[in-house]
XYZ file of C-alpha atoms in Angstrom:
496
model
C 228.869 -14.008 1.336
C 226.479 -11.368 0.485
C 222.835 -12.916 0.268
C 221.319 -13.765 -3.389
C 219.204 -11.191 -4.976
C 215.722 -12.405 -6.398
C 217.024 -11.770 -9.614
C 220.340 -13.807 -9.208
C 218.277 -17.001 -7.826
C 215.357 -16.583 -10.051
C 215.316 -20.056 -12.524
C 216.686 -19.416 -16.065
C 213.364 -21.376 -17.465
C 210.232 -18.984 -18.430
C 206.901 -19.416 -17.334
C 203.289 -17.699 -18.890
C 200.077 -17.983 -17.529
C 197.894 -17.305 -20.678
C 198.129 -21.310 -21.809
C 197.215 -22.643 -18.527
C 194.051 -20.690 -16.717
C 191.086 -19.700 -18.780
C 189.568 -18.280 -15.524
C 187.703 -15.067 -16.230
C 188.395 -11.352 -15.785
C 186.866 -10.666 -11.774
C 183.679 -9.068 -11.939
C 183.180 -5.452 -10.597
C 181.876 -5.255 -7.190
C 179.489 -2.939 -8.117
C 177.011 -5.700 -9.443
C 175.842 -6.583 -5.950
C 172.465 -7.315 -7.388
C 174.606 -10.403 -8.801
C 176.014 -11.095 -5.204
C 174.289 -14.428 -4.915
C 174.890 -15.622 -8.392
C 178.531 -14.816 -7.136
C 178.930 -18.199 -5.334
C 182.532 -18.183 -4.194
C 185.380 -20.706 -6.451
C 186.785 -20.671 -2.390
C 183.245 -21.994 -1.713
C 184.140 -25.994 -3.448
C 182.329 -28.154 -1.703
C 179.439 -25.982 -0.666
C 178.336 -27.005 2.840
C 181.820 -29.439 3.448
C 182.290 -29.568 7.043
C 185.159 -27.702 8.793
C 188.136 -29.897 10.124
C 188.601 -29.730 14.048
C 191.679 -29.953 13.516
C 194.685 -27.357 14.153
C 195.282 -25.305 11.023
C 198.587 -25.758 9.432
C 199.810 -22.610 10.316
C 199.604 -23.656 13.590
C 200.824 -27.030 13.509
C 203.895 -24.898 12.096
C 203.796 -22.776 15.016
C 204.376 -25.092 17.614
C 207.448 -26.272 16.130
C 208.873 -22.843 15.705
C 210.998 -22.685 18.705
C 212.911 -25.853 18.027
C 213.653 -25.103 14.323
C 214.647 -21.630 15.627
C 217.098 -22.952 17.640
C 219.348 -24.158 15.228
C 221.637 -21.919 12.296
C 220.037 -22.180 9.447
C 221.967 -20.103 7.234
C 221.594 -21.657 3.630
C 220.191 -18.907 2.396
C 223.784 -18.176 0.604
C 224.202 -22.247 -0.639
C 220.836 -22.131 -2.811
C 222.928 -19.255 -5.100
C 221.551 -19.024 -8.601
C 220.393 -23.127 -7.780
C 216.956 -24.072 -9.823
C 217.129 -27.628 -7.595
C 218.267 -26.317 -4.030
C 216.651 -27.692 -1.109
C 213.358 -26.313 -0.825
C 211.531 -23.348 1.978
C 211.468 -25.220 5.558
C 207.809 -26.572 6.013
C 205.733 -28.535 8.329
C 206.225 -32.352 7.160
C 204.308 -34.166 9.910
C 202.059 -36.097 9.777
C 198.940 -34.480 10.703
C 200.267 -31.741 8.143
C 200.263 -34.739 5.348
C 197.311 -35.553 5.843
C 195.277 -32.067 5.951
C 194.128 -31.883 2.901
C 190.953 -31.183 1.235
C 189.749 -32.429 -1.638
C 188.042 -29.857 -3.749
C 185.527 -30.450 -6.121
C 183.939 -28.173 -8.924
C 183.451 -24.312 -7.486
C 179.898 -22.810 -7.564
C 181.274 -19.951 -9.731
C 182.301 -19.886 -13.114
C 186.237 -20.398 -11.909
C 187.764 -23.931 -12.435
C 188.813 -26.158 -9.858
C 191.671 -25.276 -7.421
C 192.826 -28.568 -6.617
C 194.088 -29.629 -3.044
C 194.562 -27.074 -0.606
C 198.155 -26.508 0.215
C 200.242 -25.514 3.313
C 200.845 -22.327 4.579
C 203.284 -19.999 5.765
C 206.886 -21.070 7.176
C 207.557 -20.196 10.279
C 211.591 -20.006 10.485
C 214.057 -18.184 8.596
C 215.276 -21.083 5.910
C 216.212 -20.404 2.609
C 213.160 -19.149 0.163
C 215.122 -19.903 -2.814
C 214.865 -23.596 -3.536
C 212.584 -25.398 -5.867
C 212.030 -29.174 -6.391
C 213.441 -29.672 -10.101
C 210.051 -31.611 -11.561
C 208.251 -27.956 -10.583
C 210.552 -26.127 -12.885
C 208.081 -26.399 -16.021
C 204.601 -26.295 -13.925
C 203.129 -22.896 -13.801
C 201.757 -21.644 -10.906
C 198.102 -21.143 -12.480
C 198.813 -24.891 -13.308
C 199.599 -25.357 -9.864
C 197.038 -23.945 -8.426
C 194.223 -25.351 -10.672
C 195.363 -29.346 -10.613
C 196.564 -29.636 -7.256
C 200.329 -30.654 -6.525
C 201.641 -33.988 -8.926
C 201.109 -36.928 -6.797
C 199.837 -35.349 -3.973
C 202.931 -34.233 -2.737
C 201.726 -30.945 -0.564
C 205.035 -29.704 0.941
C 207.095 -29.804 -2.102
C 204.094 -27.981 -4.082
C 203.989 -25.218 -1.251
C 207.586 -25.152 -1.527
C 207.861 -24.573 -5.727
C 204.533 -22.222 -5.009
C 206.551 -19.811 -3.026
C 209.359 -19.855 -5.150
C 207.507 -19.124 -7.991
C 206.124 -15.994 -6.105
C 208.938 -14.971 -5.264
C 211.168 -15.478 -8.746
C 208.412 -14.858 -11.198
C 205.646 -12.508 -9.319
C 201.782 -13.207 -10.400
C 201.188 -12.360 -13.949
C 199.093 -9.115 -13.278
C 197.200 -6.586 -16.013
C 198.391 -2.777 -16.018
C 195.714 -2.304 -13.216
C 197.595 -4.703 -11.007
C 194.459 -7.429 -11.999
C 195.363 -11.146 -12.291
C 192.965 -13.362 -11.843
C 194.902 -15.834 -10.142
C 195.912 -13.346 -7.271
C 192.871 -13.943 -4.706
C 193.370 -18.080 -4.871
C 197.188 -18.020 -4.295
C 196.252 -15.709 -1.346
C 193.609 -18.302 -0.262
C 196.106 -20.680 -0.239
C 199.017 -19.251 1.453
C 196.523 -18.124 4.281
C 194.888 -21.635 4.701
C 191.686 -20.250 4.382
C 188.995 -22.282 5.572
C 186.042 -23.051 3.060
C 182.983 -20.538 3.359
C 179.688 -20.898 1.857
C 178.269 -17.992 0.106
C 175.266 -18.104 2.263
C 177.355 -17.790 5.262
C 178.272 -14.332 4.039
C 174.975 -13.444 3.041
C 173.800 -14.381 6.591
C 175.834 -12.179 8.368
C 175.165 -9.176 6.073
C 171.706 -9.596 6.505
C 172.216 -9.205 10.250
C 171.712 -5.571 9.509
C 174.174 -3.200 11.668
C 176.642 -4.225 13.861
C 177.695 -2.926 16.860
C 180.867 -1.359 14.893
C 178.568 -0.142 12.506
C 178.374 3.942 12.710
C 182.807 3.657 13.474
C 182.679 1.686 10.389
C 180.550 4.340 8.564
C 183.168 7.284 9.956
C 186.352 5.488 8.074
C 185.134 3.858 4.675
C 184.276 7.294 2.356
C 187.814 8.114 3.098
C 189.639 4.755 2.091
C 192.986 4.895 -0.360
C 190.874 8.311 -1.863
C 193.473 9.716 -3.545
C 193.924 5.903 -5.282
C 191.598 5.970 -8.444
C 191.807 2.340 -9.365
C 190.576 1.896 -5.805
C 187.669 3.690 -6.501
C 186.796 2.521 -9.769
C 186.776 -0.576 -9.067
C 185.142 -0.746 -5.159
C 182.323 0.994 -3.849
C 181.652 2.042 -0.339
C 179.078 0.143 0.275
C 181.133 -2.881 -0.838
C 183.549 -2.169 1.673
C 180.950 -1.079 4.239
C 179.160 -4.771 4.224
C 182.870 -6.561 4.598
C 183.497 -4.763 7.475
C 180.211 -4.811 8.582
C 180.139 -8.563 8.224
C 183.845 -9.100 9.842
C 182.645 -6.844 12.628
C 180.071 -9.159 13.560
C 182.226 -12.446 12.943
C 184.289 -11.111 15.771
C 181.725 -10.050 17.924
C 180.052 -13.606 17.705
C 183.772 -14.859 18.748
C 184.269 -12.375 21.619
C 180.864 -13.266 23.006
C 181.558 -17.052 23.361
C 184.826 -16.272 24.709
C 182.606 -14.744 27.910
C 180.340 -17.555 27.968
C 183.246 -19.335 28.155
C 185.052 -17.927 31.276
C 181.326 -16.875 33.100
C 181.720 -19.888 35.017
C 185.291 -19.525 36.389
C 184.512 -15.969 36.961
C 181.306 -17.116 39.074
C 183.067 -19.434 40.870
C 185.671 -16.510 41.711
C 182.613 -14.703 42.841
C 181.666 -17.235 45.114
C 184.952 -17.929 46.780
C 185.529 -14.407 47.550
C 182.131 -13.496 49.143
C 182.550 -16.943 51.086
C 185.688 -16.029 52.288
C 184.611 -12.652 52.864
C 181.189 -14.023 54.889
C 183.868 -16.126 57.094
C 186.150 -13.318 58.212
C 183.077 -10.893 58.845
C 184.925 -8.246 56.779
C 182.128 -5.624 55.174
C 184.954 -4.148 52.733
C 183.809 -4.576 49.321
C 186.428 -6.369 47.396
C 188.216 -3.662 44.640
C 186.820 -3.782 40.986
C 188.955 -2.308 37.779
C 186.775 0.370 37.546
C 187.483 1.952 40.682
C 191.033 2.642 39.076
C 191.980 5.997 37.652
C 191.966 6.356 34.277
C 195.493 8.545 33.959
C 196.759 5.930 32.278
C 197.416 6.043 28.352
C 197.390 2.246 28.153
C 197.707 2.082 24.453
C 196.065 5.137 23.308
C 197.260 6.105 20.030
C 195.681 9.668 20.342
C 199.663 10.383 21.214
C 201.637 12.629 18.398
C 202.730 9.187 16.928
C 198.945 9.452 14.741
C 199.412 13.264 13.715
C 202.807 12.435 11.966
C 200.870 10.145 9.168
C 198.030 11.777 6.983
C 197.366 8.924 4.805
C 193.635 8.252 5.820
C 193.845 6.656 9.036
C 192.574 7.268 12.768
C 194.433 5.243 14.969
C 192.224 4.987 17.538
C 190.736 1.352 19.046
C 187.329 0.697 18.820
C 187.051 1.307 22.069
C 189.428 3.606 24.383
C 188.525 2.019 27.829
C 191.459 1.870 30.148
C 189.825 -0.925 31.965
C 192.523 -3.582 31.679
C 189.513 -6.487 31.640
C 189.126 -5.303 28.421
C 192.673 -5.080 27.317
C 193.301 -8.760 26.148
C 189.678 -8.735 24.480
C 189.389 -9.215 20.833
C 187.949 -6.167 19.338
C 184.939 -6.255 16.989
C 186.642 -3.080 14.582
C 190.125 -0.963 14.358
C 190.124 1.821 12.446
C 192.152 1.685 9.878
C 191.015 -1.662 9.745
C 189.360 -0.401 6.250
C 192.333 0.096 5.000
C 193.939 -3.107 5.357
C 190.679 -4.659 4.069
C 190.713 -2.719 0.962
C 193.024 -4.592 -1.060
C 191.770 -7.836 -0.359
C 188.283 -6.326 -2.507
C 189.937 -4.806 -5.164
C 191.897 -8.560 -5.706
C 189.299 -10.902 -4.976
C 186.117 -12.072 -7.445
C 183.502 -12.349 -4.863
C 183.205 -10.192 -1.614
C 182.881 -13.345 0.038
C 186.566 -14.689 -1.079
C 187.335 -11.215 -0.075
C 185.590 -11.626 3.473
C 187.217 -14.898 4.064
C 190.741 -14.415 3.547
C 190.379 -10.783 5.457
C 188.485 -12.691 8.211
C 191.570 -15.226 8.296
C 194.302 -12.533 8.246
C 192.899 -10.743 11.266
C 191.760 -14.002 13.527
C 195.075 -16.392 12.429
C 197.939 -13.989 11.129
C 197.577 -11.081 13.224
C 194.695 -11.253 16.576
C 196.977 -8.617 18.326
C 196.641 -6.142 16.181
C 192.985 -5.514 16.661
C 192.972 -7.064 20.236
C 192.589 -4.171 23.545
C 194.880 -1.603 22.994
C 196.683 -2.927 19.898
C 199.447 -4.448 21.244
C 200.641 -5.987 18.586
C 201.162 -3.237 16.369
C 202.964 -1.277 19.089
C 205.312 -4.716 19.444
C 205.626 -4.516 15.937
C 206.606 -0.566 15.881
C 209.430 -1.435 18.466
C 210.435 -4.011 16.528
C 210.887 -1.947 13.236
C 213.265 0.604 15.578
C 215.163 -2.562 16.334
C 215.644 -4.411 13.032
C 216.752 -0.682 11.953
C 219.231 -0.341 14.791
C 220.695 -4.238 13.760
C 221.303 -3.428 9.773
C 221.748 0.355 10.046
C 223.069 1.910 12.956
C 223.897 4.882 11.459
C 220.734 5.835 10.359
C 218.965 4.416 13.028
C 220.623 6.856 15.179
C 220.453 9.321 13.325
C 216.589 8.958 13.176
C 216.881 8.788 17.038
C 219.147 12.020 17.525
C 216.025 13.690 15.559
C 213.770 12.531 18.241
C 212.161 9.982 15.239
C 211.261 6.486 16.736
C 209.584 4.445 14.929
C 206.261 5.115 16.979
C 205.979 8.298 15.046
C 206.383 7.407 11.610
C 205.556 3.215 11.161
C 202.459 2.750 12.875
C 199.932 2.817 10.133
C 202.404 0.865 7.862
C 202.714 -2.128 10.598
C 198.646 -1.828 11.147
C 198.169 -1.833 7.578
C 200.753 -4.178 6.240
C 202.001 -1.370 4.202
C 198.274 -1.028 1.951
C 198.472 2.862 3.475
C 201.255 3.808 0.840
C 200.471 3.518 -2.597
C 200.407 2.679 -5.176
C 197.956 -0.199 -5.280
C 199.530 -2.986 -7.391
C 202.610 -2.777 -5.834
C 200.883 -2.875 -3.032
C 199.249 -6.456 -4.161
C 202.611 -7.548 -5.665
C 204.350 -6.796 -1.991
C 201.521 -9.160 -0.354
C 202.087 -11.690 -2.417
C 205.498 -12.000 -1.267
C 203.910 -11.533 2.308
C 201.124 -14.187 2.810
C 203.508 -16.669 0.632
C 206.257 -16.581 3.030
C 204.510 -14.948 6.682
C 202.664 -11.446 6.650
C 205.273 -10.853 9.959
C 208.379 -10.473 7.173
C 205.816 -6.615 6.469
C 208.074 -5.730 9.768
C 211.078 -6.175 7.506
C 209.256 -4.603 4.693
C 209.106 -1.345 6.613
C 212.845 -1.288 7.521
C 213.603 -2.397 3.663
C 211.758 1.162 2.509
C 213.820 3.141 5.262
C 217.116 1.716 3.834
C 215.367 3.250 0.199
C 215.357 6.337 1.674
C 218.184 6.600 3.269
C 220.547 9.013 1.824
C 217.514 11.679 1.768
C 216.951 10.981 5.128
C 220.642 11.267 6.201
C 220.741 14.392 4.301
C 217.838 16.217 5.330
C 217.999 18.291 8.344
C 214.790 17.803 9.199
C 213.626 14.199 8.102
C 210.258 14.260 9.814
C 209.010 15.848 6.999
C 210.172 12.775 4.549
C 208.547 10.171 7.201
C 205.216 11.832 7.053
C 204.332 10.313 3.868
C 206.305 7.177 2.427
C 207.707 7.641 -1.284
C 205.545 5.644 -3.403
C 205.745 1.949 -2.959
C 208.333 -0.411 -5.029
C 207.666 -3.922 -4.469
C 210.151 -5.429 -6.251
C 212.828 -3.252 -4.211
C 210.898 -4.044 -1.077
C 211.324 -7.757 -1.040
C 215.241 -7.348 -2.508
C 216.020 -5.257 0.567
C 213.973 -7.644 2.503
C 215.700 -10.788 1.579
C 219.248 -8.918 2.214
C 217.641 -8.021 5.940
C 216.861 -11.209 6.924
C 220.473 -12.928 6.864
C 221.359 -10.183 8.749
C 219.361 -10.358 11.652
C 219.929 -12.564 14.732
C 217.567 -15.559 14.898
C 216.502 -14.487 17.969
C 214.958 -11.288 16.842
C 213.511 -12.847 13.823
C 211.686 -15.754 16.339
C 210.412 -11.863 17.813
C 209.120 -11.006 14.503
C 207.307 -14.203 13.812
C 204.867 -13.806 16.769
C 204.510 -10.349 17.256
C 201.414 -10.344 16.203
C 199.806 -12.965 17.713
């Protein structure tokens, strides 16, 4: 049975937006004069302490193999069904119970109500909704907190609203609901304005001047973009990230110097026992032949669409290979929608910050492993639904290496235009940002007969036709039933 189009499972019941939010238009980021008036409506409970406990996400995480290892195709039985069985969440306990209580925002926004779960982790069906979330808005959602408390059901009917309905957007791709749905889905942790503040009034990172060489030339050809965010808006985010990381990376070596003394030790104790003078080898003594993950390779002269890839740093030295890096570039690109959607730069910092450090730590981690895992595993989702073209692309000496990196580094914010771009991420960060894998394949099957019919379809690759969302997540829904589970469970950690 062929899987249900958004449009065929969407519920028959309408929902608007205007009777249910009076939140305000977002202010323009170019009032940064205003930045501390700015508080964050992510910032509700100012100075509320952060949970030790595992985020959801991850709590979801560690029961992904075992959910994964059973069929779960109902994808097909939720058919044009307003009261099917709702998206596959975490229901334990310690998931119950993580919620925070949210009380009235610094800003001028109202209050968001509970925080909700976040992204499923298996392949379930994304078309059910609890039937007493049929006439609740999302805004409403959003704003009150689930009825009765009831967190997985409301995550559940959240998604599915995303999904069937889309966020009520402007003709700039503007909603100013957008940025707190995003919040949610990522299980954002609560910042204080002040805590952004802090770290921008660190002064330069040590990112700072690679930061500098990428930001005048990010989404320029997009003039919403640019109306809307200034460089220097951008420049502090990344700025500010840059340092967040480096703060992390730095107690991650204070945290193995003592096993790595203790190595010391050993060795020159064993060494003082044997009598041996041979000084023991180090990783730099190694030639540097190696590529490692250098993306200097043709794979980043086949994409003009304003990225370098290059890591922040190209050392070969494989002690540094499995160390988070402090900045990526095109690492402004994938930052750049987050400011054009969110009110504050620091709701725009925080749910950037989470991406990176929960969603996707390999893909700005040594030599970007992740992405490259992802690249492989757009050539093999291709190869699964479309063998034809997939060869095809192949026979042309086209892997994916050469045409999807920036699109997998990016989550697809390097093709334009920007509110499809936002309308594709909703559909991301609502049901995993690993499904942008998917994504990628979903555009190649949109291109598909010029591709098949072009004798030279390098030249189509080199830029992606302009970006329809709506088409995107259709394809991508049809994709996923057709994939083993065992590639999917692939896809889901990739990037971690």
């Amino acid at each position: 049975m062929p899987s249900p189009t958004k449009e065929a499972t969407a519920p028959t019941h309408g929902y608007t937006f205007a009777h249910t939010t009076d939140l305000l238009p977002p202010p323009s980021p170019r009032t940064h004069r205003a930045l501390r008036k700015l508080q964050s409506a992510h910032n509700l409970g100012s100075r509320a302490s952060a949970s030790s406990q595992p985020s959801l996400i991850t709590q979801q995480r560690l029961q992904q193999q075992q959910v994964l290892s059973t069929p779960h195709r109902d994808l097909s039985h939720t058919h044009g069904s307003a009261a099917a069985t709702p998206p596959s969440i975490n229901t334990s306990p310690a998931a119950s119970h993580h919620v925070r209580q949210r009380a009235r925002a610094n800003s001028d926004a109202p209050p968001m109500g509970q925080h909700l779960n976040s992204t499923p982790a298996n392949k379930r069906s994304m078309m059910g909704i609890n039937p007493r979330y049929t006439h609740i808005s999302l805004a409403q959602l959003i704003r009150e907190g689930p009825p009765e408390g009831d967190i997985p059901e409301a995550l559940g009917a959240a998604r599915r609203k995303v999904l069937s309905e889309g966020i009520k957007t402007d003709t700039d791709g503007m909603s100013p609901l957008r940025i707190y749905a995003w919040l949610i889905f990522l299980d954002a942790p609560i910042l204080p304005t002040d805590d952004y503040l802090g770290l921008i009034h660190r002064g330069a990172s040590p990112a700072y001047s690679k930061i500098r060489n990428d930001t005048f030339r990010t989404l320029t050809t997009d003039p919403l973009f640019r109306r809307r965010v200034s460089e220097a808006s951008l420049i502090r985010l990344l700025n500010a990230v840059a340092w967040k990381l480096h703060d992390a990376r730095e107690a991650q070596r204070l945290r193995d110097r003592p096993s790595i003394q203790e190595s010391a030790v050993a060795a020159s104790s064993s060494a003082s026992a044997s009598g041996s003078t041979t000084r023991p080898s180090t990783s730099h003594s190694r030639p540097s032949s190696q590529g490692g993950g250098s993306t200097s390779s043709p794979a980043a002269k086949h994409r003009a669409r304003a990225l370098t890839l290059t890591t922040e740093a190209s050392s070969n030295d494989p002690a540094l290979a499995s160390e988070p890096g402090t900045y990526v570039q095109g690492m402004n690109v994938l930052a750049a929608p987050f400011l054009y959607a969110a009110r504050s730069e620091t709701e725009a910092f925080v749910a950037f910050h989470t991406l990176l450090t929960r969603e996707c730590p390999a893909y700005i981690r040594g030599a970007m492993d992740g992405v490259h895992r992802g690249v492989a595993l757009v050539d093999r989702v291709l190869a699964t639904v479309d063998s034809r073209l997939s060869g095809y692309l192949l026979s042309k000496g086209l892997s994916a290496e050469l045409y999807a990196f920036p699109s997998v580094l990016t989550l697809c914010a390097c093709t334009p235009p920007l509110p499809e771009v936002l309308r594709l991420w909703d559909f991301l960060f609502a049901y995993g940002p690993h499904l942008n894998i998917l994504c990628i394949v979903a555009q190649l099957m949109g291109m598909r007969d010029q591709l098949m019919n072009s004798p030279n379809p390098n030249r189509l690759l080199r830029a992606f036709p302009s970006l329809q969302a709506d088409k995107v997540i259709e394809r991508t829904l049809w994709i996923i039933e057709r994939i083993p589970d065992v590639i999917y469970a692939v896809i889901v950690t990739h990037a971690l």
